[in-house]
mmCIF file of C-alpha atoms and ligand atoms in Angstrom:
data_model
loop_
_atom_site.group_PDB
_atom_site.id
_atom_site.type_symbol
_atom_site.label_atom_id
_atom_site.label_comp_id
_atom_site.label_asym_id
_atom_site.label_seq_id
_atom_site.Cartn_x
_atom_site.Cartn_y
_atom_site.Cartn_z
ATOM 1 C CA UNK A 1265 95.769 110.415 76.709
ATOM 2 C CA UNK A 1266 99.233 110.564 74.197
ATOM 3 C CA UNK A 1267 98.077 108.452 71.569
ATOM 4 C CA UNK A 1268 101.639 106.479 71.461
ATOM 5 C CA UNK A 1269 101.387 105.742 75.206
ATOM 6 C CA UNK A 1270 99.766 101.851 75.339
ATOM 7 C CA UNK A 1271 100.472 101.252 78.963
ATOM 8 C CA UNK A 1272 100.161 103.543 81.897
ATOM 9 C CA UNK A 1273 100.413 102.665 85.871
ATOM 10 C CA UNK A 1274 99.252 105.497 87.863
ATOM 11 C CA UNK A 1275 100.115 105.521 91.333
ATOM 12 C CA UNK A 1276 100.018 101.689 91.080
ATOM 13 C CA UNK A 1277 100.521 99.704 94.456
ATOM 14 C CA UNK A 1278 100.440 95.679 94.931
ATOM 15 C CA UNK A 1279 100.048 94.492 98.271
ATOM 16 C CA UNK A 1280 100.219 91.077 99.338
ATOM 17 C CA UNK A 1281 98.759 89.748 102.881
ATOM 18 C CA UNK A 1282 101.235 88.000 105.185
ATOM 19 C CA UNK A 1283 99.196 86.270 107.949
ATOM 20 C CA UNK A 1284 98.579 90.395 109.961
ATOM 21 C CA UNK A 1285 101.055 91.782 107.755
ATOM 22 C CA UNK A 1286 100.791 93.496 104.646
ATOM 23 C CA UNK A 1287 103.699 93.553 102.545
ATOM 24 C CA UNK A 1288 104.242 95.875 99.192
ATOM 25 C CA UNK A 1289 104.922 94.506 96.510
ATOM 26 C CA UNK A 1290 104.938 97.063 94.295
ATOM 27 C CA UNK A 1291 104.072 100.698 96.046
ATOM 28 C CA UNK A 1292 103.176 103.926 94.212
ATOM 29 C CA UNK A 1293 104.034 102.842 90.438
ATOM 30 C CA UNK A 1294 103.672 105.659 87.841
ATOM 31 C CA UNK A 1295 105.015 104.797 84.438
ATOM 32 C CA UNK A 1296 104.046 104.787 80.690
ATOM 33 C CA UNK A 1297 105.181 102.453 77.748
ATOM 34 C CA UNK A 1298 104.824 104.065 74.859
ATOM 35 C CA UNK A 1299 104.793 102.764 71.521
ATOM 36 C CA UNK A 1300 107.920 100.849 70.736
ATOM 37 C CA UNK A 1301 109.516 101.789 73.734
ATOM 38 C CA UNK A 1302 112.418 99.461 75.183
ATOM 39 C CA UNK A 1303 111.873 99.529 78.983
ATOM 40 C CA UNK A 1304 114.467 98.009 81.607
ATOM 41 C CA UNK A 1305 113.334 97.137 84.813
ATOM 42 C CA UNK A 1306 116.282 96.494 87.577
ATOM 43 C CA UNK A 1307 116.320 95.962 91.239
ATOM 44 C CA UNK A 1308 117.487 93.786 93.441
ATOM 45 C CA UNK A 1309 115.889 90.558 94.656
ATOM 46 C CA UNK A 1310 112.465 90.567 95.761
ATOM 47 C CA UNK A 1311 112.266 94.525 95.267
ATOM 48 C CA UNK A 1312 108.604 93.984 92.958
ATOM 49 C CA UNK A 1313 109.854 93.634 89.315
ATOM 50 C CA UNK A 1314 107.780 90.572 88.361
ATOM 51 C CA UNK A 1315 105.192 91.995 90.291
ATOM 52 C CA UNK A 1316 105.216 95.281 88.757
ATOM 53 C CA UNK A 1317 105.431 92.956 85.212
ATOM 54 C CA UNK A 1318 101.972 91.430 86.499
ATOM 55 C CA UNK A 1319 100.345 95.026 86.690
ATOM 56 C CA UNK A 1320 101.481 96.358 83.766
ATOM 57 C CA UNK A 1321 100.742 93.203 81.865
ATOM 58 C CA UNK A 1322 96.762 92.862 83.339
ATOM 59 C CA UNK A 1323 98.030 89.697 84.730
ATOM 60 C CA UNK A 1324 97.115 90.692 88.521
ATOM 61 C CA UNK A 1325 95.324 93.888 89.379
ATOM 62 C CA UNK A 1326 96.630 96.860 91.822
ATOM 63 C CA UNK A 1327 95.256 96.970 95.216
ATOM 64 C CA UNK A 1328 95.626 100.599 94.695
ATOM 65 C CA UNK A 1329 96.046 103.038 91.923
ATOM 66 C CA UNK A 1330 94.971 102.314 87.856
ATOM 67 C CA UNK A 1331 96.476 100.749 85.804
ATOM 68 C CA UNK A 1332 95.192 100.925 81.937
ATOM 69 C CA UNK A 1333 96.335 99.781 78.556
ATOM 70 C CA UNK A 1334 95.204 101.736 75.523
ATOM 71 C CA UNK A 1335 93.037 103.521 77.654
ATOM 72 C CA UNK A 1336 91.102 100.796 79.238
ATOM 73 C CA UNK A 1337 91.541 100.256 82.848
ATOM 74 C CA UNK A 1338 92.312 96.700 83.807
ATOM 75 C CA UNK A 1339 90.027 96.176 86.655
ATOM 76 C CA UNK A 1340 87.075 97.843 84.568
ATOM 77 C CA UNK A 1341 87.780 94.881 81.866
ATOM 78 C CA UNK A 1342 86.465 91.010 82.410
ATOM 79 C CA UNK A 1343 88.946 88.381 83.174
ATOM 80 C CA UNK A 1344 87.721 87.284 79.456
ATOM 81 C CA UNK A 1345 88.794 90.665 78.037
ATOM 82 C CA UNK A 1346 91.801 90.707 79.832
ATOM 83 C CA UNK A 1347 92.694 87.528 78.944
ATOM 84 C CA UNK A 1348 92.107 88.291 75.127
ATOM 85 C CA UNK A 1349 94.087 91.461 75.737
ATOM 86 C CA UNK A 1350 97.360 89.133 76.537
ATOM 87 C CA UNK A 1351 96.653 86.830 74.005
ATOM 88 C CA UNK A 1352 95.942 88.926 70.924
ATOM 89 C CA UNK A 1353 98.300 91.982 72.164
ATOM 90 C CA UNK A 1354 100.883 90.861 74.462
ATOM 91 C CA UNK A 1355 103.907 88.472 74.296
ATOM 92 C CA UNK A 1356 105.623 87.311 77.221
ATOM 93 C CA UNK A 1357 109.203 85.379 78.059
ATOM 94 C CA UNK A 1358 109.685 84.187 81.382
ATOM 95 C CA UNK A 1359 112.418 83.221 83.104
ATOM 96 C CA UNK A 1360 111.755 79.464 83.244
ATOM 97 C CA UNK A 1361 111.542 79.015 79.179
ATOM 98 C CA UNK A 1362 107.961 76.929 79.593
ATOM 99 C CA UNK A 1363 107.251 74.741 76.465
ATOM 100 C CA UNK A 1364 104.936 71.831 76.376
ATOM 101 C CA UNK A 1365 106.650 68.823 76.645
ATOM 102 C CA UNK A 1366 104.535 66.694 73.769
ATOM 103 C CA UNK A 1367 104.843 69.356 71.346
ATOM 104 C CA UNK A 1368 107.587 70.348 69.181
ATOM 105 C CA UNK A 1369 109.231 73.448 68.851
ATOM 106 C CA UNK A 1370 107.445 74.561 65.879
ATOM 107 C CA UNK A 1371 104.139 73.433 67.287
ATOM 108 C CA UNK A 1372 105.055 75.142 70.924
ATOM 109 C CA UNK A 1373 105.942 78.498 68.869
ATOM 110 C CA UNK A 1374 102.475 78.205 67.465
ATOM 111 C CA UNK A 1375 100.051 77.087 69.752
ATOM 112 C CA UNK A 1376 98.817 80.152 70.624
ATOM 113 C CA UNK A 1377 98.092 81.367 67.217
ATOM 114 C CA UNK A 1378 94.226 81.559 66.408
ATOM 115 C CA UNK A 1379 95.058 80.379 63.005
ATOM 116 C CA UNK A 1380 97.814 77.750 63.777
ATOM 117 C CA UNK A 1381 98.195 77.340 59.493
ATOM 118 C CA UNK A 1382 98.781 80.905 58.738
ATOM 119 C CA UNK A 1383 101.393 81.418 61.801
ATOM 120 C CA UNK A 1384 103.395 77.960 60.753
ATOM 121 C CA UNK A 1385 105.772 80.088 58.306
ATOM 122 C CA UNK A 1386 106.258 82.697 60.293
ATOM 123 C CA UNK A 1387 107.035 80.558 63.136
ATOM 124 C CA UNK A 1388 109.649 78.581 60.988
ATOM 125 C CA UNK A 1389 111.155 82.113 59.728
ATOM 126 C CA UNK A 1390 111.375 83.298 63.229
ATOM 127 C CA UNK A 1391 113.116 80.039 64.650
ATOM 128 C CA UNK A 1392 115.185 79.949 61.514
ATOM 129 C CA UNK A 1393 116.569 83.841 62.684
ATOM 130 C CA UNK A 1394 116.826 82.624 66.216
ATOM 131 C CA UNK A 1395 119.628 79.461 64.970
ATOM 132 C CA UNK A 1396 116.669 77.205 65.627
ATOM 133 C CA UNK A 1397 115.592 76.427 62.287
ATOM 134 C CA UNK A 1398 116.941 72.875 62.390
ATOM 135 C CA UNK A 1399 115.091 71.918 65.496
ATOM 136 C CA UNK A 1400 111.900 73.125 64.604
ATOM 137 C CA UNK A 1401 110.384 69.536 64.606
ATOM 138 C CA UNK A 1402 112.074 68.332 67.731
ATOM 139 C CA UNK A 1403 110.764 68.076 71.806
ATOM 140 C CA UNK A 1404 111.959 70.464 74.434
ATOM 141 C CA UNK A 1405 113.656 67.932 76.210
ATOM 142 C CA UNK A 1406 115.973 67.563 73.475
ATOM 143 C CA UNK A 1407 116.601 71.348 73.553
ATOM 144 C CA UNK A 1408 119.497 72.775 75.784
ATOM 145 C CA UNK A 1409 118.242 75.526 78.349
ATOM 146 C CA UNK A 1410 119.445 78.368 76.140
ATOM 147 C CA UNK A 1411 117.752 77.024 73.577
ATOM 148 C CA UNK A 1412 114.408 76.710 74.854
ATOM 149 C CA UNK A 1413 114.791 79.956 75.979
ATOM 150 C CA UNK A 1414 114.863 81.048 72.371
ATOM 151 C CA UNK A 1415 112.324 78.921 71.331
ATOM 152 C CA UNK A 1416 109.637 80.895 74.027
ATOM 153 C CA UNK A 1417 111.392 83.768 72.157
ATOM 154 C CA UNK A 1418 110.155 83.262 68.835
ATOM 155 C CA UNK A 1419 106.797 82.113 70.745
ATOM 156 C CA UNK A 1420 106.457 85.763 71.810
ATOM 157 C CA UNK A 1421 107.097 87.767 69.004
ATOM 158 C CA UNK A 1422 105.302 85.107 66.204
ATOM 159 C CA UNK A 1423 102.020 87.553 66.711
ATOM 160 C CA UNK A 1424 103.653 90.672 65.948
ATOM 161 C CA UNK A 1425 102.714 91.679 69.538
ATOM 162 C CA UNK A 1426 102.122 95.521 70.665
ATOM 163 C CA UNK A 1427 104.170 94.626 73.978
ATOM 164 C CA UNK A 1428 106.749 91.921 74.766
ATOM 165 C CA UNK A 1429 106.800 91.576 78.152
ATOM 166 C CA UNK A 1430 110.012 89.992 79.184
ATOM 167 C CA UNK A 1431 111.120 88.642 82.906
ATOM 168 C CA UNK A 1432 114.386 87.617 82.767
ATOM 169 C CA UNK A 1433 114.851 86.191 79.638
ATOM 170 C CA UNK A 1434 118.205 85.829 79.964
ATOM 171 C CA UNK A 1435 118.870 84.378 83.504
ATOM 172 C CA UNK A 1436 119.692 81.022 82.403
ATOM 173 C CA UNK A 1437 122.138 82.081 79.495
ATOM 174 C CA UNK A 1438 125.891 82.828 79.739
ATOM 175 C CA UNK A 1439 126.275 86.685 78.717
ATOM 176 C CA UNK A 1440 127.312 86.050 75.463
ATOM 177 C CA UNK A 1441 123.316 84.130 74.321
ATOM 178 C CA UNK A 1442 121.644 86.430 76.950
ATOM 179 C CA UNK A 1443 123.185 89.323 74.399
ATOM 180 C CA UNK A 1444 122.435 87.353 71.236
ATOM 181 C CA UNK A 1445 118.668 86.596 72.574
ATOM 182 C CA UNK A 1446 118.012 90.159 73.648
ATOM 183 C CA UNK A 1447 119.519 91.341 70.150
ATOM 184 C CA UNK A 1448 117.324 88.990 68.394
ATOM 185 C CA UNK A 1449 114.252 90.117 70.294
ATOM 186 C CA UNK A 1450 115.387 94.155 69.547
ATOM 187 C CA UNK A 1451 115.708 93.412 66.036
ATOM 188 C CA UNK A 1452 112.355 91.045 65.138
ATOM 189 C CA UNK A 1453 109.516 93.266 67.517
ATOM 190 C CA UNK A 1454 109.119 95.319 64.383
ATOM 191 C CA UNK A 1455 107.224 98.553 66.191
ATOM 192 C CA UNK A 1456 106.615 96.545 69.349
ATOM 193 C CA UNK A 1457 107.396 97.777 72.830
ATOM 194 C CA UNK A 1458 109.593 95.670 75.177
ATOM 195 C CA UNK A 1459 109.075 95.199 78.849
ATOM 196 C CA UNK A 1460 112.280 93.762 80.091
ATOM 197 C CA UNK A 1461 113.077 92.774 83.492
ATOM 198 C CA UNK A 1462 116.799 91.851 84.644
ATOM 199 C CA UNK A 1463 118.890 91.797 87.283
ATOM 200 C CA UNK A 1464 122.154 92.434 84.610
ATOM 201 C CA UNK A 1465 122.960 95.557 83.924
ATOM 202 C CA UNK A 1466 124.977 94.634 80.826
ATOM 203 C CA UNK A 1467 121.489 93.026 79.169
ATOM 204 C CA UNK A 1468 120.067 96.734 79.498
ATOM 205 C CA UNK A 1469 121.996 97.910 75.706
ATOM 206 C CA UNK A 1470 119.125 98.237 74.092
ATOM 207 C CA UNK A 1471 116.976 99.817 76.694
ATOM 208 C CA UNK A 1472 115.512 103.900 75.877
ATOM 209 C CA UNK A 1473 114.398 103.626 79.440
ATOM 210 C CA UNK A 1474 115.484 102.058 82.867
ATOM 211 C CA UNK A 1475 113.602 102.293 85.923
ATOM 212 C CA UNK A 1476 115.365 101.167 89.081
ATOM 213 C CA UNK A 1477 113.266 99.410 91.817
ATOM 214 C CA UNK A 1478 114.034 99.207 95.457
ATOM 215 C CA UNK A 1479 111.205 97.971 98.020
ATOM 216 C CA UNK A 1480 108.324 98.348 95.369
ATOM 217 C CA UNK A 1481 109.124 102.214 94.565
ATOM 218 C CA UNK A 1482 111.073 103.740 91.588
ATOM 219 C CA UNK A 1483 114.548 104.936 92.619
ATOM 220 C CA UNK A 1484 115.982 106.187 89.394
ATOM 221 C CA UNK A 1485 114.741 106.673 85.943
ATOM 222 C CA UNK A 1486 117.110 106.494 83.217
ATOM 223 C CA UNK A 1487 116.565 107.819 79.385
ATOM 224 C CA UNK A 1488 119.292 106.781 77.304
ATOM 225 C CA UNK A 1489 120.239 109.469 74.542
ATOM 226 C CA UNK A 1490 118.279 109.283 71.296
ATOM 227 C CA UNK A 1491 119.335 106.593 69.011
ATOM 228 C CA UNK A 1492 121.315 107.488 65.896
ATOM 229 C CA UNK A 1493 119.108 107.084 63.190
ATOM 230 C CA UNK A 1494 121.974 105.836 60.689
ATOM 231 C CA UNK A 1495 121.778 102.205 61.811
ATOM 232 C CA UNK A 1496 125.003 102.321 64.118
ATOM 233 C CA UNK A 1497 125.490 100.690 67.709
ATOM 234 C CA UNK A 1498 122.222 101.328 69.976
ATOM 235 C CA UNK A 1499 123.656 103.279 73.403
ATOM 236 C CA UNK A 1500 123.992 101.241 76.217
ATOM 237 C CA UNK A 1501 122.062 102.462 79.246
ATOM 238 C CA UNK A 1502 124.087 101.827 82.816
ATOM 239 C CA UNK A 1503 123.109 102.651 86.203
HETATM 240 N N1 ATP B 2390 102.244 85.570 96.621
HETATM 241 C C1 ATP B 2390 102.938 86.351 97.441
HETATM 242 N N2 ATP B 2390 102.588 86.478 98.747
HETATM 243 C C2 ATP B 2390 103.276 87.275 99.594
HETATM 244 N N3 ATP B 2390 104.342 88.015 99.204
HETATM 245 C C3 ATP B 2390 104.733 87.919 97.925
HETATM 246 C C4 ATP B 2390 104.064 87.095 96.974
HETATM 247 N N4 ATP B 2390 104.693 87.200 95.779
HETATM 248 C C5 ATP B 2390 105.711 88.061 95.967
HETATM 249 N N5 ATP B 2390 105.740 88.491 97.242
HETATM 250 C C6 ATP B 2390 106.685 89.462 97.820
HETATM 251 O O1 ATP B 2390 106.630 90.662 97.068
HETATM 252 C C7 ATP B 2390 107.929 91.238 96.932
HETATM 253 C C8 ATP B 2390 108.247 91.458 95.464
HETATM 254 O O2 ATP B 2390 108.323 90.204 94.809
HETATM 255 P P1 ATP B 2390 108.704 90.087 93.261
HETATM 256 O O3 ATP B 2390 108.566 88.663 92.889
HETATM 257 O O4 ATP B 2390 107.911 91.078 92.490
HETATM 258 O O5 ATP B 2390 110.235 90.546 93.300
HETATM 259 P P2 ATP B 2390 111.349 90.532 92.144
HETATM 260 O O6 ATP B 2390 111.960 91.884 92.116
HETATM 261 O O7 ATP B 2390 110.759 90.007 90.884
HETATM 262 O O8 ATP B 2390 112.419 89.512 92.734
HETATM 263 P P3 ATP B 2390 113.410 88.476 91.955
HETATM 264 O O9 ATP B 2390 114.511 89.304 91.371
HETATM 265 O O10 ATP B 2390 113.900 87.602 93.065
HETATM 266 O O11 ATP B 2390 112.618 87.730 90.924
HETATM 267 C C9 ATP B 2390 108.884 90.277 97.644
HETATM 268 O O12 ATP B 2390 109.107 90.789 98.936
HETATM 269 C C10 ATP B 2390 108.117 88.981 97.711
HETATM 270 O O13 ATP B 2390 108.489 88.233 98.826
HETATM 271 MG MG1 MG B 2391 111.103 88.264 89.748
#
């Protein structure tokens, strides 16, 4: 296998039972993140994008097809290796920004880490970047929405993860933050490779690559151009 390609789908399918039925959730998925790779993933509603996030991610298995990550095929791997996998590689931002309510900011940004002492700057210098640095010590529920939203931001990238997986991370936000976040997360996931699902085609700037769901299957691929390399404006990918 290309040594820069950590994920890879091959002819992955998720089906879900419906009482007799069987509906596809995600049908016939073949894709690779590579290394540092910015990956968009659009569709309309219900057409498999969190579901396809779940495969690629280890978090639920294919009914059919392989799905591996550095080689190692999910379904071969424990639910104890797996988990480890998403915990020591993986960062992920969900939709509904989910911090624990009796823990701070800076203590929700950290909980994760094995070594909750060495993480604690980091976690300050990341929420510091992200405008959050003078809320590190207060609750969620003081937070606004786009706030907390950053805050499971800096959550995912404190461990320097190989893949940010990202489901619409910027629902909640007006355009404006949704930009901000997702310019935020482009610049701090040093080499890291983003997963980003969205419904907004304007939130797909930084992408290199766009795949384009419908019913489960990929309907378009899009590679945007090869990014200058003198530190100007990233191309926008559009559909
Ligand atoms: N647990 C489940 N049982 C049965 N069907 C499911 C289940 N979860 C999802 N589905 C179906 O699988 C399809 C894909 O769902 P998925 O959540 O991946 O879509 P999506 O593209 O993320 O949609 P949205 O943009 O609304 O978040 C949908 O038809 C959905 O109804
Ligand atoms: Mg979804």
């Amino acid at each position: 296998m290309n040594d820069s390609v950590l994920i890879e789908a091959q002819n992955a399918s998720l089906e879900y039972r419906d009482g007799e039925r069987v509906v596809y959730a995600v049908r016939e998925v073949s894709l690779r993140v590579h290394r540092g790779e910015f990956i968009g993933i659009v569709g309309p509603s219900g057409s498999g994008k969190s579901s396809l996030l779940y495969l690629l991610s280890g978090l639920k298995l294919p009914t059919h097809g392989v799905v591996r990550y550095r080689g190692r095929n999910y379904a071969e791997a424990s639910d104890a290796e797996r988990s480890a996998m998403r915990r020591e590689r993986f960062g992920f931002v969900f939709q509904q920004p989910y911090l624990l309510g009796y823990l701070t900011v800076l203590e929700n940004v950290v909980v994760g880490a094995p070594d909750v002492r060495a993480y604690r700057q980091r976690a300050l210098w990341l929420l510091e970047q992200l405008g959050l640095g003078d809320k590190a010590h207060r609750y969620p529920a003081a937070l606004s929405g786009g706030e907390r939203q950053r805050a499971c931001v800096a959550r995912a990238l404190l461990m320097e993860p190989e893949v940010i997986f990202a489901d619409e991370p910027t629902a909640a936000l007006d355009q404006q933050t949704g930009l901000h976040v997702l310019e935020l997360l482009e610049q701090h996931r040093g080499s890291g490779a983003v997963v980003l699902v969205t419904h907004d085609p304007l939130m797909l700037r930084y992408c290199d690559t766009v795949y384009k769901l419908r019913s489960g299957q990929i309907e378009a691929v899009e590679r945007a151009p090869a990014k200058p390399v003198d530190g100007s404006a990233p191309p926008t990918a559009t559909l």
